[in-house]
Short mmCIF file of C-alpha atoms in Angstrom, two decimals:
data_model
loop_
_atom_site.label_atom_id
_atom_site.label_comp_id
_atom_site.label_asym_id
_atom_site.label_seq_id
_atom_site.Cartn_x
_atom_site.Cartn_y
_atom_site.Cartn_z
CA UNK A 17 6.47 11.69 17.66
CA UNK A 18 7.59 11.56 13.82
CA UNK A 19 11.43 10.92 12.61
CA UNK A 20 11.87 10.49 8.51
CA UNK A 21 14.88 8.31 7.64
CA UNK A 22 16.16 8.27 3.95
CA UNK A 23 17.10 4.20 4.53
CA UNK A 24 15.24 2.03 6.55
CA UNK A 25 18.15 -0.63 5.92
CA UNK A 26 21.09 -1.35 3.92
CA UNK A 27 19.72 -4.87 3.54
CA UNK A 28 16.42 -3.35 1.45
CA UNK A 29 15.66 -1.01 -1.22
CA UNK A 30 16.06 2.79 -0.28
CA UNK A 31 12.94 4.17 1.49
CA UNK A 32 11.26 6.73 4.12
CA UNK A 33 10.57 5.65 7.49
CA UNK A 34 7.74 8.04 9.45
CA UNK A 35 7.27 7.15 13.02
CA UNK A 36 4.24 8.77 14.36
CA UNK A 37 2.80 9.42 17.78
CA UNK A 38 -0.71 7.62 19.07
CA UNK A 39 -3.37 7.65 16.16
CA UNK A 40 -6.54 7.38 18.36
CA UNK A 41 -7.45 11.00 19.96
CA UNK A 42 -5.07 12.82 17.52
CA UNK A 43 -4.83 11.06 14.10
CA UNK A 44 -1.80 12.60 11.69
CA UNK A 45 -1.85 9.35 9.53
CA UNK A 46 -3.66 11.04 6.50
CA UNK A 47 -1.66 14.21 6.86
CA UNK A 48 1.69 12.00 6.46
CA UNK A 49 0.34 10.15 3.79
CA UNK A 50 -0.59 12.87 2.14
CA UNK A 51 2.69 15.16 2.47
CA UNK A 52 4.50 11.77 1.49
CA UNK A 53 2.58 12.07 -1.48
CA UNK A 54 1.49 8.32 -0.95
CA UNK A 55 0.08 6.60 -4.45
CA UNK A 56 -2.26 3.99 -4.91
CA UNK A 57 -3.34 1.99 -1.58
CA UNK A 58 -2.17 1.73 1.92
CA UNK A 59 -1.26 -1.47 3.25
CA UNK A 60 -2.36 -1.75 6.69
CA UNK A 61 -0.78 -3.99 9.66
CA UNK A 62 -3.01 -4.06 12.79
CA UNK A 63 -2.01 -7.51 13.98
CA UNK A 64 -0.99 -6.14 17.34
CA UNK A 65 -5.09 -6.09 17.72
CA UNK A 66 -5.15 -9.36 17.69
CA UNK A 67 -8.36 -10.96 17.40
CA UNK A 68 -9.58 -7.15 17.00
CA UNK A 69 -7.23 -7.41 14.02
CA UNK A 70 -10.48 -6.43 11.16
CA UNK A 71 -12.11 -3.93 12.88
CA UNK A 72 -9.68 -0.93 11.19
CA UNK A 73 -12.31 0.72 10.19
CA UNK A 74 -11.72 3.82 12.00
CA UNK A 75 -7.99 3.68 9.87
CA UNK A 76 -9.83 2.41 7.12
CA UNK A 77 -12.32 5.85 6.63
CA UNK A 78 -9.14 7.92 7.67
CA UNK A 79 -7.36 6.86 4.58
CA UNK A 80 -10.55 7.38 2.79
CA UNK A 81 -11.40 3.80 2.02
CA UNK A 82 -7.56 3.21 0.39
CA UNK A 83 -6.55 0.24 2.81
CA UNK A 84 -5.49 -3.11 2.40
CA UNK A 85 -5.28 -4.77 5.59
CA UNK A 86 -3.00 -7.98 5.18
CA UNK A 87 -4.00 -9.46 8.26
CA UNK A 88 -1.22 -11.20 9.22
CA UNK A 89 -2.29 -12.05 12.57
CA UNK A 90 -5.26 -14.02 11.37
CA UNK A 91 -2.92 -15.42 8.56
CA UNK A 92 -0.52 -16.72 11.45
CA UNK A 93 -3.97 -18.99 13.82
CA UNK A 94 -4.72 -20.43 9.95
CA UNK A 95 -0.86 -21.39 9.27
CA UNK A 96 -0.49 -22.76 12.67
CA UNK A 97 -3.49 -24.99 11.55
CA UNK A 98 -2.33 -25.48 8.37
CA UNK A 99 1.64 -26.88 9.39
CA UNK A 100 0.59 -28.72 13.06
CA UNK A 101 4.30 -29.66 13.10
CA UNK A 102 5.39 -26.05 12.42
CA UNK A 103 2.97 -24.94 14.76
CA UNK A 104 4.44 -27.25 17.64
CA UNK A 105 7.67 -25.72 16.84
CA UNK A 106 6.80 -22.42 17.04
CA UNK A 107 5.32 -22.89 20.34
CA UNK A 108 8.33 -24.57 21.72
CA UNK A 109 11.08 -21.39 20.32
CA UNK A 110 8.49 -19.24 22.36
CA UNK A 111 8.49 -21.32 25.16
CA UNK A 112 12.48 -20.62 25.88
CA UNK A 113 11.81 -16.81 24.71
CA UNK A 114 9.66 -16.34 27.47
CA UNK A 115 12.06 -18.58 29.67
CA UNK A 116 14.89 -16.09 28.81
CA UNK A 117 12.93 -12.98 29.53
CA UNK A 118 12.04 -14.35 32.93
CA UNK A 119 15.61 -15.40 33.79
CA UNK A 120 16.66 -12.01 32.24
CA UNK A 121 14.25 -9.70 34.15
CA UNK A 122 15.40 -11.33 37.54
CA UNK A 123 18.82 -10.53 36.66
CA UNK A 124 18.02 -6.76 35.87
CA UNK A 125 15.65 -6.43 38.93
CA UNK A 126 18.97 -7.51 40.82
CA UNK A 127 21.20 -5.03 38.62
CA UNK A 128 18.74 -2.33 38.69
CA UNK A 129 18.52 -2.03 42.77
CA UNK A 130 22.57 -2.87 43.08
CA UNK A 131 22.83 0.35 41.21
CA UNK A 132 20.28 2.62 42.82
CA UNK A 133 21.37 1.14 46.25
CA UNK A 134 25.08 2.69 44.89
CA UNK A 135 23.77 5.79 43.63
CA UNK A 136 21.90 6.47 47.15
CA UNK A 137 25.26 5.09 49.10
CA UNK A 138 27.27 8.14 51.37
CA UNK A 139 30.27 6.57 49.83
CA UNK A 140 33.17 9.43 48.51
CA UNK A 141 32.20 11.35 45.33
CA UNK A 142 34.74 9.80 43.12
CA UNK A 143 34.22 6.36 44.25
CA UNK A 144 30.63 6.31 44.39
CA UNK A 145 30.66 7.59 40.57
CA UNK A 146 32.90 4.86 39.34
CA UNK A 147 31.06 2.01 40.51
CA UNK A 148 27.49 3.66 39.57
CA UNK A 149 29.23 3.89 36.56
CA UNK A 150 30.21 0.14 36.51
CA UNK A 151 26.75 -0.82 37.85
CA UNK A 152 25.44 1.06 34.99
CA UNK A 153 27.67 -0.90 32.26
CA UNK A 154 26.51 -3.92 33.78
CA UNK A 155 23.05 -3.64 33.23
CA UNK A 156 23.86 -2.81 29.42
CA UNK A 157 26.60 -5.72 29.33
CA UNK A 158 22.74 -7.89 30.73
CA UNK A 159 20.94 -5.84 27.84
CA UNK A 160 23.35 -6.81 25.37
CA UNK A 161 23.80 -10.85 26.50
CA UNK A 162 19.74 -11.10 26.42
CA UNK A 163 19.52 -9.92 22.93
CA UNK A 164 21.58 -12.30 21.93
CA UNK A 165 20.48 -15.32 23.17
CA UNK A 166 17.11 -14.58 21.87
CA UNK A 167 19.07 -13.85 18.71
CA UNK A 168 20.55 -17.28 18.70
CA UNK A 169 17.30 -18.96 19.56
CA UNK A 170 15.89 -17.50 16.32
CA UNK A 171 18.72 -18.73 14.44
CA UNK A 172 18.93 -21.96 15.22
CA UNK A 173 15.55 -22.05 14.60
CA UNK A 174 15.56 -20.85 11.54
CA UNK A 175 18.12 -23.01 10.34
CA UNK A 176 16.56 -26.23 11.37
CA UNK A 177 12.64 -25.28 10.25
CA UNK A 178 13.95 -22.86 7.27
CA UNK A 179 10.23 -21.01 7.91
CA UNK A 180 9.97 -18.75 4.76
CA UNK A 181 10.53 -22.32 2.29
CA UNK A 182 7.52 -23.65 4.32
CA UNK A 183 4.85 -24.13 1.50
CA UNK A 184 1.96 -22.86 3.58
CA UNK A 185 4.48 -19.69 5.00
CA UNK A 186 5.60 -19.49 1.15
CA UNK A 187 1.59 -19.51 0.02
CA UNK A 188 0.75 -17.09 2.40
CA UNK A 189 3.54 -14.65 1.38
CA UNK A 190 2.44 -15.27 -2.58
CA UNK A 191 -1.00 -13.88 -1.25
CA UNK A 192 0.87 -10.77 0.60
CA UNK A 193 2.73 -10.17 -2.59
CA UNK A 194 0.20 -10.04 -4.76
CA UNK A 195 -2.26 -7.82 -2.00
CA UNK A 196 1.18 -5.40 -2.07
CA UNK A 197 1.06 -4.59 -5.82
CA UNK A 198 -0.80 -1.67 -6.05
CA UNK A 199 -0.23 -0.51 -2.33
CA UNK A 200 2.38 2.24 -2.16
CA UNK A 201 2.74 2.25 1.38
CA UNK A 202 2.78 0.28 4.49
CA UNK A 203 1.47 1.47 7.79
CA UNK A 204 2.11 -0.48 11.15
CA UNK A 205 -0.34 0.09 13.69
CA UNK A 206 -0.01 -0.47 17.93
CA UNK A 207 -1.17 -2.99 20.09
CA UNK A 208 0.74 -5.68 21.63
CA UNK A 209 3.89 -5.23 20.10
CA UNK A 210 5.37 -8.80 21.00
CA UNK A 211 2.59 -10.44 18.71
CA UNK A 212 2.95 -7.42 16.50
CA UNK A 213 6.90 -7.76 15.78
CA UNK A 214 6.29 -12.16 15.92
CA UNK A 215 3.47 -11.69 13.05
CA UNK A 216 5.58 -9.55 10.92
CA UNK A 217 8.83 -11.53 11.49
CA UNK A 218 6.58 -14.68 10.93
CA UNK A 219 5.69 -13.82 7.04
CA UNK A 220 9.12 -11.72 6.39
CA UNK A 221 7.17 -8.82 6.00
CA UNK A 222 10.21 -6.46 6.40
CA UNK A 223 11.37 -8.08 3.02
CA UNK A 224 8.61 -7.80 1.19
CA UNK A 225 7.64 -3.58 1.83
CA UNK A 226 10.41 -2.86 -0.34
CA UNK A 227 10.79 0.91 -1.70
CA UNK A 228 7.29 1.62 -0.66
CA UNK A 229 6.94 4.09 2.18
CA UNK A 230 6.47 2.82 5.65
CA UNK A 231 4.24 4.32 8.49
CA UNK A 232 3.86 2.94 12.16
CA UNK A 233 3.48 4.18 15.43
CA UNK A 234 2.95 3.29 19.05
CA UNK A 235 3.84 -0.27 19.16
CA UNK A 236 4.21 -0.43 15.16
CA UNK A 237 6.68 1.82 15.44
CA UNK A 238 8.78 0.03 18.32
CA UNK A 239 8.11 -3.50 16.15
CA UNK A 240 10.10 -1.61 13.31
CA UNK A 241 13.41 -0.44 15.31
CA UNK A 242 16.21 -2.31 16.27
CA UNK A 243 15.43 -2.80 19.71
CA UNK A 244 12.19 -3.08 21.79
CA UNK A 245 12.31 -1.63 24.95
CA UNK A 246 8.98 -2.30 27.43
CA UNK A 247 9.09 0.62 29.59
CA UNK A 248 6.71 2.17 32.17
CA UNK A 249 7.45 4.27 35.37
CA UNK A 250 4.55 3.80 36.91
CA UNK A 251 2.41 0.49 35.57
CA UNK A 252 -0.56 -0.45 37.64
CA UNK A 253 0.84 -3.63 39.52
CA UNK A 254 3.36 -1.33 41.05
CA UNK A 255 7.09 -0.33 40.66
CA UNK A 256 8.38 -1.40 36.83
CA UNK A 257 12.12 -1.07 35.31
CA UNK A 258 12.42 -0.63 31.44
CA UNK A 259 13.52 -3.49 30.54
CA UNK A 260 14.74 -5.08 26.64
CA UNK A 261 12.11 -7.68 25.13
CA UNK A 262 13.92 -8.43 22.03
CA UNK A 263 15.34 -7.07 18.39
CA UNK A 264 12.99 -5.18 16.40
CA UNK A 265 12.62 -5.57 12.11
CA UNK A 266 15.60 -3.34 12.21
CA UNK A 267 13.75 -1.08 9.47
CA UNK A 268 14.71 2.03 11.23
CA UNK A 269 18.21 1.95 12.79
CA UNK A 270 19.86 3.99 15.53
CA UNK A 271 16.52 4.52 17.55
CA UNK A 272 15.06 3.33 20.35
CA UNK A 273 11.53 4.16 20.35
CA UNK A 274 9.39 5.17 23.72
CA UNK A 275 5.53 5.60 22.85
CA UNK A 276 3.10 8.19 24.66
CA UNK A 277 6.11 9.45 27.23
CA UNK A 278 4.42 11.73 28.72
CA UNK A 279 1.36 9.07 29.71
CA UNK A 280 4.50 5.98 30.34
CA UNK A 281 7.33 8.42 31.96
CA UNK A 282 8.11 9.93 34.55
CA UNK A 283 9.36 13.08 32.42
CA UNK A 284 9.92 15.11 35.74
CA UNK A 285 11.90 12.87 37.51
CA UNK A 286 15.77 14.17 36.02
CA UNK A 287 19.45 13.63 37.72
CA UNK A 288 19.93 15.55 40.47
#
């Protein structure tokens, strides 16, 4: 998977986005970064790894020793020990995002079969189309209202804990300032994207990349659209819907991204 943008975001400095497809059997990040004609050194994102976050260096040898990994998910456990009252905070705005996602994926479950249930009815042609149809803008009218309640839950939290003016949040973005001087890229690597997208949103990393040249795929690249959409046909505890998990950085707009398809998707399974 690759898409080039000329804007990540009207918000930021003009610059490329390249979305590309799973790094570990197949790597293209060197090509890219190459054809980009990338200089100076990569900084690297593999947060999504977790407490696997420093062993890149698999990424690290790919990019011939040119990385800079700002390891924002170890950055996050010390500011959480750093600001105990921040911390508690934190934990309680992720408390009610995981309360919304369980009230929302109820909801869709319920959505979800009232339109297959519809779509499998022996109802007339005509009639059975409109109220798929209807069934269908439901679901995206459930879509829509989810995204913005965890929207507003940011918000408000933002407003009342103003996290970027934090002085350790503020210290630790100093430090990702200065490791971003001589890097002329970014690259975003997979994992568990709703650590991944928290840890970036966490530091305002999407402010600081700037004109430099972005790279991410798998779950990088979902952490860096506008939407993040968990999807799997076929997960191993049994039959899954897609289902939204929450806004993206917004870096590249328009595009919904769906990792490995052909290993999450039924790709066979079209309208009849």
């Amino acid at each position: 998977m690759r898409s080039r943008l000329a804007r990540m975001s009207d918000s930021i400095p003009s610059s490329t986005a390249v979305l590309l497809g799973a790094q570990r059997f197949e790597p293209t990040l060197s090509a890219a970064v190459k054809e980009a004609g990338v200089k100076g050194n990569i900084a690297i994102v593999t947060a999504g790894w977790q407490e696997r976050e420093e062993e890149d260096e698999e990424l690290s040898r790919d990019l011939s020793g040119r990385t800079v990994n700002l390891n924002l998910y170890k950055r996050g456990e010390q500011l959480f020990r750093e600001d105990r009252e921040f911390a508690r905070a934190h934990k309680e705005r992720q408390n009610v995002l995981r309360s919304l996602q369980d009230v929302y994926r109820l909801r869709l479950d319920h959505a979800l079969e009232a339109e297959r249930e519809v779509r499998e009815s022996k109802q007339p042609e005509g009639i059975r189309d409109e109220v798929e149809q209807a069934c269908i803008d439901a679901i995206r009218d459930l879509d829509a209202w989810h995204l913005y309640q965890c929207a507003k839950v940011r918000a408000e939290f933002n407003e009342k804990w103003k996290p970027l003016h934090r002085p350790a949040i503020a210290r630790h973005r100093g430090d990702l300032i200065e490791a971003l001087s001589d890097c002329g890229a970014v690259a975003i690597a997979g994992g568990h994207v709703a650590v991944l997208v928290n840890r970036l949103l966490l530091f305002g990393l999407e402010t600081l990349i700037g004109a430099r040249t972005l790279f991410a795929w798998s779950a990088g690249a979902m952490a860096v659209s506008q939407r993040v959409v968990l999807f799997h046909d076929d997960p191993p505890q049994g039959r899954g819907a897609s289902e939204v998990l929450d806004a993206g950085l917004g870096l590249v707009p328009n595009l919904v991204v769906f990792p490995e398809p052909e290993r999450r998707l039924k790709l066979d399974d079209l309208p009849s």
